CSV table of C-alpha atoms and ligand atoms in Angstrom, one decimal:
chain,number,residue,atom,x,y,z
A,1,MET,CA,69.7,-6.5,-44.2
A,2,ILE,CA,71.9,-7.5,-47.1
A,3,ASN,CA,71.5,-11.0,-48.4
A,4,TRP,CA,75.2,-11.6,-49.0
A,5,GLN,CA,74.8,-14.9,-50.8
A,6,GLU,CA,72.5,-13.4,-53.4
A,7,ASN,CA,74.7,-10.3,-53.6
A,8,LEU,CA,77.9,-12.1,-54.4
A,9,ALA,CA,79.2,-11.5,-57.9
A,10,TYR,CA,78.1,-13.9,-60.5
A,11,ASN,CA,81.6,-15.1,-61.4
A,12,ILE,CA,82.3,-15.9,-57.8
A,13,GLN,CA,79.1,-17.9,-57.5
A,14,GLN,CA,80.2,-19.9,-60.5
A,15,THR,CA,83.6,-20.7,-59.0
A,16,LYS,CA,84.0,-24.0,-57.1
A,17,PRO,CA,86.1,-24.2,-53.9
A,18,SER,CA,89.3,-26.2,-54.3
A,19,GLY,CA,88.8,-29.9,-53.6
A,20,ILE,CA,92.1,-30.2,-51.8
A,21,ARG,CA,91.2,-28.2,-48.7
A,22,ARG,CA,88.6,-30.7,-47.2
A,23,PHE,CA,91.4,-33.3,-46.6
A,24,PHE,CA,93.7,-30.9,-45.0
A,25,ASP,CA,90.9,-29.7,-42.8
A,26,ILE,CA,90.3,-33.4,-41.6
A,27,ALA,CA,94.0,-34.0,-41.2
A,28,SER,CA,94.6,-30.9,-39.1
A,29,THR,CA,92.2,-32.4,-36.4
A,30,MET,CA,94.3,-35.6,-36.2
A,31,ASP,CA,97.7,-36.5,-34.6
A,32,ASP,CA,100.4,-38.3,-36.2
A,33,VAL,CA,99.4,-37.7,-39.8
A,34,ILE,CA,102.0,-38.1,-42.5
A,35,SER,CA,101.1,-35.8,-45.2
A,36,LEU,CA,101.8,-36.7,-48.9
A,37,GLY,CA,99.2,-34.2,-49.6
A,38,ILE,CA,101.3,-31.0,-49.6
A,39,GLY,CA,102.3,-29.2,-52.8
A,40,GLU,CA,105.3,-27.3,-51.5
A,41,PRO,CA,108.9,-28.1,-50.7
A,42,ASP,CA,109.8,-29.3,-47.2
A,43,PHE,CA,113.0,-27.4,-47.5
A,44,ILE,CA,113.6,-23.9,-46.0
A,45,THR,CA,114.8,-21.3,-48.6
A,46,PRO,CA,118.6,-21.7,-48.9
A,47,TRP,CA,120.4,-19.4,-46.5
A,48,SER,CA,122.3,-17.3,-49.0
A,49,ILE,CA,118.9,-16.3,-50.5
A,50,ARG,CA,117.5,-15.5,-47.1
A,51,GLU,CA,120.6,-13.5,-46.3
A,52,SER,CA,120.4,-11.4,-49.4
A,53,CYS,CA,116.9,-10.2,-48.2
A,54,VAL,CA,118.3,-9.5,-44.7
A,55,TYR,CA,121.1,-7.4,-46.1
A,56,GLY,CA,118.6,-5.7,-48.4
A,57,LEU,CA,116.5,-4.7,-45.4
A,58,GLU,CA,119.6,-3.5,-43.6
A,59,ARG,CA,120.4,-1.2,-46.5
A,60,GLY,CA,116.9,0.1,-46.3
A,61,TYR,CA,115.4,-1.5,-49.4
A,62,THR,CA,111.8,-1.2,-48.2
A,63,ALA,CA,110.0,0.8,-50.9
A,64,TYR,CA,107.9,0.0,-53.9
A,65,THR,CA,109.8,-1.1,-57.0
A,66,SER,CA,108.7,-0.3,-60.6
A,67,ASN,CA,105.4,-2.0,-61.4
A,68,LYS,CA,107.0,-4.5,-63.6
A,69,GLY,CA,109.6,-5.3,-60.9
A,70,LEU,CA,113.3,-4.5,-60.4
A,71,LEU,CA,115.0,-4.1,-63.7
A,72,GLU,CA,118.0,-6.0,-62.5
A,73,LEU,CA,115.8,-9.1,-61.7
A,74,ARG,CA,114.0,-8.8,-65.1
A,75,GLU,CA,117.4,-8.7,-66.7
A,76,ALA,CA,118.7,-11.7,-64.8
A,77,ILE,CA,115.6,-13.8,-65.7
A,78,THR,CA,115.7,-12.8,-69.5
A,79,GLN,CA,119.5,-13.6,-69.5
A,80,MET,CA,118.7,-17.0,-68.0
A,81,PHE,CA,116.1,-17.8,-70.6
A,82,ALA,CA,118.6,-16.7,-73.4
A,83,ARG,CA,121.2,-19.0,-71.8
A,84,ASP,CA,119.1,-22.0,-71.0
A,85,PHE,CA,116.6,-21.9,-74.0
A,86,ASN,CA,118.1,-19.7,-76.6
A,87,ILE,CA,115.0,-17.4,-76.4
A,88,ASN,CA,115.4,-13.6,-76.2
A,89,TYR,CA,113.0,-11.4,-74.3
A,90,ASP,CA,113.4,-7.8,-73.8
A,91,PRO,CA,113.7,-7.0,-70.0
A,92,ASN,CA,112.0,-3.7,-70.5
A,93,THR,CA,108.9,-4.7,-72.3
A,94,GLU,CA,108.4,-8.5,-72.3
A,95,ILE,CA,108.5,-9.5,-68.7
A,96,ILE,CA,106.6,-8.7,-65.5
A,97,ILE,CA,107.4,-9.8,-62.0
A,98,THR,CA,104.2,-11.0,-60.2
A,99,VAL,CA,103.1,-12.1,-56.8
A,100,GLY,CA,103.7,-15.8,-57.5
A,101,VAL,CA,102.6,-17.7,-60.5
A,102,SER,CA,99.1,-17.5,-58.9
A,103,GLU,CA,98.9,-13.8,-59.8
A,104,ALA,CA,100.4,-14.5,-63.2
A,105,VAL,CA,97.7,-17.0,-64.1
A,106,ASP,CA,95.0,-14.7,-63.0
A,107,ILE,CA,96.2,-11.5,-64.8
A,108,ALA,CA,97.3,-13.4,-67.9
A,109,MET,CA,93.7,-14.7,-68.2
A,110,ARG,CA,92.0,-11.4,-67.4
A,111,SER,CA,94.3,-9.8,-70.0
A,112,ILE,CA,93.3,-11.9,-72.9
A,113,LEU,CA,89.8,-13.4,-72.1
A,114,ASN,CA,86.4,-11.8,-72.7
A,115,PRO,CA,83.1,-13.1,-71.4
A,116,GLY,CA,82.1,-16.0,-73.5
A,117,ASP,CA,85.6,-16.9,-74.7
A,118,GLU,CA,86.6,-20.5,-74.2
A,119,ILE,CA,90.0,-21.6,-73.0
A,120,LEU,CA,91.1,-25.3,-73.3
A,121,ILE,CA,92.5,-26.7,-70.1
A,122,PRO,CA,93.9,-30.2,-70.3
A,123,GLU,CA,93.0,-32.2,-67.1
A,124,PRO,CA,94.1,-33.4,-64.6
A,125,CYS,CA,95.7,-30.2,-63.8
A,126,TYR,CA,96.5,-27.6,-61.1
A,127,VAL,CA,93.3,-26.4,-59.4
A,128,SER,CA,93.5,-22.6,-60.1
A,129,TYR,CA,93.3,-22.7,-63.9
A,130,ALA,CA,89.5,-23.2,-64.3
A,131,ALA,CA,88.7,-21.0,-61.4
A,132,CYS,CA,90.8,-18.1,-62.8
A,133,ALA,CA,89.2,-18.5,-66.2
A,134,THR,CA,85.7,-18.4,-64.6
A,135,LEU,CA,86.6,-15.4,-62.5
A,136,ALA,CA,87.7,-13.7,-65.7
A,137,GLY,CA,84.2,-14.4,-67.1
A,138,ALA,CA,85.4,-16.8,-69.6
A,139,LYS,CA,84.5,-20.5,-70.0
A,140,PRO,CA,87.1,-23.1,-69.0
A,141,ILE,CA,86.8,-26.2,-71.3
A,142,ALA,CA,88.2,-29.3,-69.6
A,143,VAL,CA,90.1,-31.5,-72.0
A,144,PRO,CA,90.3,-35.0,-70.4
A,145,THR,CA,93.6,-36.8,-71.1
A,146,LYS,CA,94.2,-40.6,-70.9
A,147,SER,CA,96.0,-42.5,-68.2
A,148,GLU,CA,97.4,-45.0,-70.8
A,149,ASN,CA,99.1,-42.0,-72.4
A,150,GLU,CA,100.5,-40.9,-69.0
A,151,PHE,CA,97.9,-38.0,-69.1
A,152,LYS,CA,99.9,-36.2,-71.8
A,153,VAL,CA,97.6,-34.0,-73.8
A,154,THR,CA,97.7,-34.6,-77.5
A,155,ALA,CA,96.6,-32.5,-80.5
A,156,GLU,CA,93.8,-35.1,-81.1
A,157,ASP,CA,92.4,-34.6,-77.6
A,158,LEU,CA,92.5,-30.8,-78.1
A,159,GLU,CA,90.9,-31.0,-81.7
A,160,GLN,CA,87.8,-32.6,-80.1
A,161,HIS,CA,87.1,-29.5,-78.0
A,162,ILE,CA,87.8,-26.6,-80.4
A,163,THR,CA,84.9,-24.3,-81.2
A,164,PRO,CA,84.7,-20.9,-82.9
A,165,LYS,CA,84.9,-19.4,-79.4
A,166,THR,CA,88.2,-21.1,-78.5
A,167,LYS,CA,90.8,-18.3,-77.8
A,168,ALA,CA,93.4,-19.9,-75.7
A,169,LEU,CA,95.0,-23.1,-74.4
A,170,LEU,CA,96.6,-23.5,-71.0
A,171,ILE,CA,99.3,-26.2,-70.6
A,172,GLY,CA,101.3,-27.0,-67.4
A,173,TYR,CA,104.3,-29.2,-67.4
A,174,PRO,CA,106.0,-30.8,-65.6
A,175,ASN,CA,102.5,-31.5,-64.5
A,176,ASN,CA,100.8,-31.1,-61.1
A,177,PRO,CA,99.3,-33.6,-60.2
A,178,THR,CA,100.8,-36.4,-62.5
A,179,GLY,CA,104.5,-35.6,-62.6
A,180,THR,CA,104.4,-36.0,-66.4
A,181,ILE,CA,106.7,-34.0,-68.5
A,182,LEU,CA,106.3,-33.1,-72.3
A,183,GLU,CA,109.0,-33.9,-74.7
A,184,TYR,CA,109.9,-32.1,-78.0
A,185,ASP,CA,107.7,-33.9,-80.4
A,186,GLU,CA,104.7,-33.8,-78.1
A,187,LEU,CA,105.2,-30.0,-77.6
A,188,LEU,CA,105.6,-29.6,-81.3
A,189,ALA,CA,102.3,-31.2,-82.0
A,190,ILE,CA,100.7,-28.8,-79.5
A,191,ALA,CA,102.5,-25.8,-81.1
A,192,ASN,CA,101.2,-26.9,-84.6
A,193,PHE,CA,97.7,-27.2,-83.1
A,194,ALA,CA,97.9,-23.7,-81.7
A,195,LYS,CA,99.2,-22.3,-85.0
A,196,LYS,CA,96.5,-24.0,-86.9
A,197,HIS,CA,93.7,-22.4,-84.8
A,198,ASN,CA,95.6,-19.3,-83.9
A,199,LEU,CA,95.3,-19.8,-80.2
A,200,ILE,CA,97.2,-18.1,-77.4
A,201,VAL,CA,99.1,-20.6,-75.3
A,202,ILE,CA,99.6,-20.0,-71.6
A,203,SER,CA,102.3,-22.3,-70.4
A,204,ASP,CA,102.8,-22.8,-66.7
A,205,GLU,CA,106.3,-24.0,-66.3
A,206,ILE,CA,106.7,-23.5,-62.5
A,207,TYR,CA,108.2,-27.0,-62.2
A,208,GLY,CA,110.6,-26.6,-65.1
A,209,ASP,CA,113.6,-26.9,-63.0
A,210,LEU,CA,112.4,-30.0,-61.3
A,211,THR,CA,113.0,-32.6,-63.9
A,212,TYR,CA,114.8,-35.9,-63.5
A,213,GLY,CA,116.9,-38.3,-65.5
A,214,ASP,CA,118.2,-37.3,-68.9
A,215,LYS,CA,115.2,-35.2,-70.0
A,216,LYS,CA,115.6,-31.5,-69.7
A,217,HIS,CA,112.8,-29.2,-69.6
A,218,ILE,CA,111.9,-27.4,-72.9
A,219,CYS,CA,110.3,-24.0,-72.6
A,220,PHE,CA,107.3,-23.7,-74.8
A,221,SER,CA,108.2,-20.4,-76.4
A,222,SER,CA,111.6,-21.9,-77.6
A,223,LEU,CA,109.7,-24.0,-80.2
A,224,PRO,CA,109.7,-22.6,-83.7
A,225,ASP,CA,107.4,-19.5,-84.0
A,226,MET,CA,105.9,-20.0,-80.5
A,227,LYS,CA,107.3,-17.0,-78.9
A,228,ASP,CA,104.6,-14.9,-80.6
A,229,TYR,CA,101.9,-17.3,-79.4
A,230,SER,CA,103.0,-17.8,-75.8
A,231,ILE,CA,102.6,-16.4,-72.4
A,232,ILE,CA,105.2,-18.2,-70.2
A,233,LEU,CA,104.7,-18.4,-66.5
A,234,ASN,CA,107.3,-19.4,-64.0
A,235,GLY,CA,108.4,-18.6,-60.5
A,236,PHE,CA,110.5,-19.2,-57.5
A,237,SER,CA,108.2,-21.2,-55.2
A,238,LYS,CA,109.1,-24.7,-56.1
A,239,ALA,CA,112.6,-24.7,-57.4
A,240,TYR,CA,114.1,-22.5,-54.7
A,241,ALA,CA,111.8,-23.5,-51.9
A,242,MET,CA,110.3,-20.0,-51.8
A,243,THR,CA,106.6,-20.6,-51.6
A,244,GLY,CA,106.0,-18.0,-48.8
A,245,TRP,CA,107.9,-15.2,-50.5
A,246,ARG,CA,105.3,-14.9,-53.3
A,247,LEU,CA,107.4,-14.4,-56.4
A,248,GLY,CA,106.8,-15.3,-60.0
A,249,TYR,CA,106.9,-13.8,-63.5
A,250,ALA,CA,105.5,-13.9,-66.9
A,251,LEU,CA,107.3,-13.6,-70.3
A,252,ALA,CA,105.2,-12.6,-73.3
A,253,PRO,CA,104.9,-10.2,-76.2
A,254,LYS,CA,104.8,-6.5,-75.2
A,255,PRO,CA,101.0,-5.9,-75.7
A,256,VAL,CA,100.1,-8.6,-73.3
A,257,ILE,CA,102.7,-7.6,-70.8
A,258,ASP,CA,101.4,-4.0,-70.9
A,259,ALA,CA,97.9,-5.3,-70.4
A,260,MET,CA,98.9,-7.6,-67.4
A,261,ASN,CA,100.8,-4.6,-66.0
A,262,LYS,CA,97.6,-2.5,-66.1
A,263,ILE,CA,95.9,-5.0,-63.9
A,264,HIS,CA,99.0,-5.6,-61.6
A,265,GLN,CA,99.5,-1.8,-61.1
A,266,TYR,CA,96.1,-1.2,-59.8
A,267,THR,CA,95.8,-4.4,-57.7
A,268,MET,CA,99.3,-5.1,-56.5
A,269,ILE,CA,101.5,-2.1,-57.5
A,270,CYS,CA,104.5,-4.5,-57.4
A,271,ALA,CA,105.8,-7.8,-56.0
A,272,PRO,CA,107.3,-7.3,-52.5
A,273,ILE,CA,110.8,-5.8,-52.8
A,274,THR,CA,112.1,-8.2,-50.2
A,275,ALA,CA,111.2,-11.1,-52.4
A,276,GLN,CA,112.6,-9.6,-55.5
A,277,ILE,CA,116.0,-9.0,-53.9
A,278,ALA,CA,115.9,-12.6,-52.8
A,279,GLY,CA,114.8,-13.8,-56.2
A,280,LEU,CA,117.8,-12.0,-57.7
A,281,GLU,CA,120.2,-13.8,-55.4
A,282,ALA,CA,118.4,-17.1,-56.3
A,283,ILE,CA,118.9,-16.6,-59.9
A,284,ARG,CA,122.5,-15.4,-59.7
A,285,ASN,CA,123.8,-17.8,-57.1
A,286,GLY,CA,121.1,-20.3,-56.2
A,287,GLN,CA,121.5,-22.9,-58.9
A,288,LYS,CA,123.9,-25.1,-56.8
A,289,HIS,CA,121.3,-25.1,-53.8
A,290,MET,CA,118.5,-25.8,-56.2
A,291,LYS,CA,120.4,-28.7,-57.8
A,292,LYS,CA,120.9,-30.3,-54.3
A,293,MET,CA,117.2,-30.2,-53.6
A,294,VAL,CA,116.4,-31.6,-57.1
A,295,ALA,CA,118.9,-34.6,-56.4
A,296,GLU,CA,117.1,-35.2,-53.0
A,297,TYR,CA,113.6,-35.1,-54.7
A,298,ASP,CA,115.0,-37.6,-57.3
A,299,ARG,CA,116.0,-40.0,-54.5
A,300,ARG,CA,112.6,-39.8,-53.0
A,301,ARG,CA,110.9,-40.0,-56.3
A,302,ARG,CA,112.6,-43.4,-56.9
A,303,LEU,CA,111.7,-44.7,-53.4
A,304,ILE,CA,108.0,-43.8,-53.8
A,305,TYR,CA,107.7,-45.0,-57.3
A,306,GLU,CA,109.2,-48.4,-56.3
A,307,GLY,CA,107.0,-48.5,-53.1
A,308,PHE,CA,103.7,-47.9,-55.0
A,309,THR,CA,104.6,-50.3,-57.8
A,310,SER,CA,105.6,-53.0,-55.5
A,311,MET,CA,102.4,-52.9,-53.5
A,312,GLY,CA,100.5,-53.3,-56.7
A,313,LEU,CA,99.3,-49.8,-57.3
A,314,LYS,CA,100.1,-49.2,-60.9
A,315,CYS,CA,101.8,-45.9,-61.8
A,316,PHE,CA,103.9,-44.4,-64.5
A,317,GLU,CA,107.3,-43.0,-63.5
A,318,PRO,CA,106.9,-39.4,-62.9
A,319,LYS,CA,109.8,-37.4,-64.6
A,320,GLY,CA,109.1,-34.0,-63.1
A,321,ALA,CA,107.7,-31.9,-60.3
A,322,PHE,CA,107.3,-33.8,-57.0
A,323,TYR,CA,104.1,-35.7,-57.4
A,324,ILE,CA,103.2,-39.3,-58.2
A,325,PHE,CA,99.8,-40.4,-59.5
A,326,PRO,CA,99.1,-44.0,-58.6
A,327,ASN,CA,96.1,-46.0,-60.0
A,328,ILE,CA,93.9,-47.1,-57.1
A,329,SER,CA,91.0,-48.4,-59.2
A,330,ASN,CA,91.8,-52.1,-58.4
A,331,THR,CA,90.8,-51.3,-54.8
A,332,SER,CA,87.1,-50.7,-56.0
A,333,LEU,CA,87.2,-47.5,-54.0
A,334,THR,CA,86.6,-44.1,-55.5
A,335,SER,CA,89.5,-41.7,-55.2
A,336,GLU,CA,87.6,-39.8,-52.6
A,337,GLU,CA,86.7,-42.8,-50.6
A,338,PHE,CA,90.4,-44.0,-50.8
A,339,ALA,CA,91.8,-40.8,-49.7
A,340,GLU,CA,89.4,-40.4,-46.8
A,341,GLN,CA,89.6,-43.9,-45.5
A,342,LEU,CA,93.4,-43.9,-45.7
A,343,LEU,CA,93.5,-40.7,-43.7
A,344,LEU,CA,91.0,-41.9,-41.1
A,345,LYS,CA,92.5,-45.5,-40.7
A,346,GLN,CA,96.1,-45.0,-41.3
A,347,HIS,CA,96.7,-41.3,-40.8
A,348,VAL,CA,98.2,-40.7,-44.2
A,349,ALA,CA,97.0,-37.8,-46.3
A,350,VAL,CA,96.9,-37.9,-50.0
A,351,VAL,CA,94.8,-36.0,-52.5
A,352,PRO,CA,92.0,-37.7,-54.6
A,353,GLY,CA,92.8,-37.4,-58.3
A,354,THR,CA,89.3,-35.9,-58.9
A,355,ALA,CA,90.4,-32.7,-57.2
A,356,PHE,CA,92.3,-32.1,-60.5
A,357,GLY,CA,89.6,-33.0,-62.9
A,358,GLN,CA,87.0,-35.8,-63.4
A,359,CYS,CA,89.5,-37.9,-65.5
A,360,GLY,CA,91.5,-38.2,-62.2
A,361,GLU,CA,89.0,-40.7,-60.9
A,362,GLY,CA,90.7,-43.9,-60.0
A,363,PHE,CA,93.9,-42.0,-59.0
A,364,ILE,CA,95.4,-40.3,-56.1
A,365,ARG,CA,98.1,-37.6,-55.9
A,366,ALA,CA,100.9,-38.2,-53.6
A,367,SER,CA,103.7,-35.6,-53.1
A,368,TYR,CA,107.2,-36.6,-52.3
A,369,ALA,CA,108.2,-33.2,-51.1
A,370,THR,CA,108.7,-34.8,-47.6
A,371,SER,CA,111.5,-36.7,-46.0
A,372,VAL,CA,112.6,-40.2,-46.9
A,373,ASP,CA,111.6,-41.3,-43.4
A,374,ASN,CA,108.1,-39.9,-43.9
A,375,ILE,CA,107.8,-41.5,-47.3
A,376,SER,CA,109.0,-44.9,-46.0
A,377,GLU,CA,106.5,-44.8,-43.1
A,378,ALA,CA,103.7,-43.7,-45.3
A,379,LEU,CA,104.3,-46.5,-47.7
A,380,LYS,CA,104.2,-49.0,-44.9
A,381,ARG,CA,100.9,-47.6,-43.7
A,382,ILE,CA,99.4,-47.6,-47.2
A,383,GLN,CA,100.4,-51.2,-47.5
A,384,LYS,CA,98.6,-52.0,-44.2
A,385,PHE,CA,95.6,-50.1,-45.5
A,386,LEU,CA,95.5,-52.2,-48.6
A,387,ASN,CA,95.8,-55.3,-46.6
A,388,THR,CA,92.5,-54.4,-44.9
A,389,LEU,CA,90.5,-54.0,-48.1
B,1,PLP,N1,101.2,-23.5,-60.8
B,1,PLP,C1,101.2,-24.8,-60.4
B,1,PLP,C2,101.2,-25.9,-61.5
B,1,PLP,C3,101.3,-25.0,-59.1
B,1,PLP,O1,101.4,-26.3,-58.6
B,1,PLP,C4,101.3,-23.9,-58.1
B,1,PLP,C5,101.3,-24.2,-56.6
B,1,PLP,O2,101.1,-25.2,-56.2
B,1,PLP,C6,101.3,-22.7,-58.6
B,1,PLP,C7,101.2,-22.4,-60.0
B,1,PLP,C8,101.2,-21.5,-57.8
B,1,PLP,O3,102.5,-21.1,-57.4
B,1,PLP,P1,103.0,-19.7,-56.7
B,1,PLP,O4,103.5,-20.2,-55.3
B,1,PLP,O5,104.1,-19.2,-57.6
B,1,PLP,O6,101.8,-18.8,-56.7
């Protein structure tokens, strides 16, 4: 008999399961749950994007593409970056199409990290970063950020965790779970820190198109000299409501794209051609649909921000993504207790802030990627829950 537990690979044994799942498992056993726990758009992919895939299938596009993805798609993406951020990437050598940003995070880390290398990961952050670093055999170093600074990472926070083994830094903005964006001066300080210590910066910008108000997203590699330091990750899941299509991409200097492509060709071969055809339509003609969805998220964002604030749960105004991160510490419950009791008593699902790092204690993540009616009802129920405490 094989003892499977003992025979699992060391890196897998070191990797913790995601803290989000437990709440979904409880919620799935209950009726009448309003979920503010979800991290994906409630919209269906716009029809013209779906239709392009249907036509592609009709024309018989069912084969593998080149490993790095359809050249036309790579060209469309690099042209978009030149137009929007004034950065030029070579579509032949400096971009790879991946199976979601999830794959891009994994193969970016595996391409640059050796066992023992350290990668700085500001928290709270998306759940896969530390796990992928561990799976790559490297050491994720959590860099806690401060709520009074809207959880924006600063060069001072980062300096405290630098060691001779630090090789890279991963930033994600607009941020999941806080909804924080990073502005030019804040990014410049991070860029100077990376330069000073000669660090590779992996920048997950999957929510880049989802910014609100007058602040536009700034791509990290558009900062002075940063193209040479950066691996930019982005994708279609959030902006185009395409989570199930599994489509993302990475932009980076040629040696790292070649390295990522080595892993990708042996593990994926290529991203699905159906998704790539749809992605091409999204980039070429999908902007108007995306802007409509962004306007709707913005409406919901203002509603939920006002709702939490007026019931006495302090929060800063989220400027990007579709999450809000209210402070629940005045309830004297921990984040886990708050999320669990709210779910059991009022059937509203949120995610405890600690699922995204220890410094998320005292906070919950609520997603507003759900209808205005759902948000209004959830807010009423949360108020009722607070009244019982
Ligand atoms: N990065 C962040 C910050 C996310 O929130 C998510 C999904 O929730 C992903 C990456 C994964 O996205 P994809 O669907 O492109 O794999």
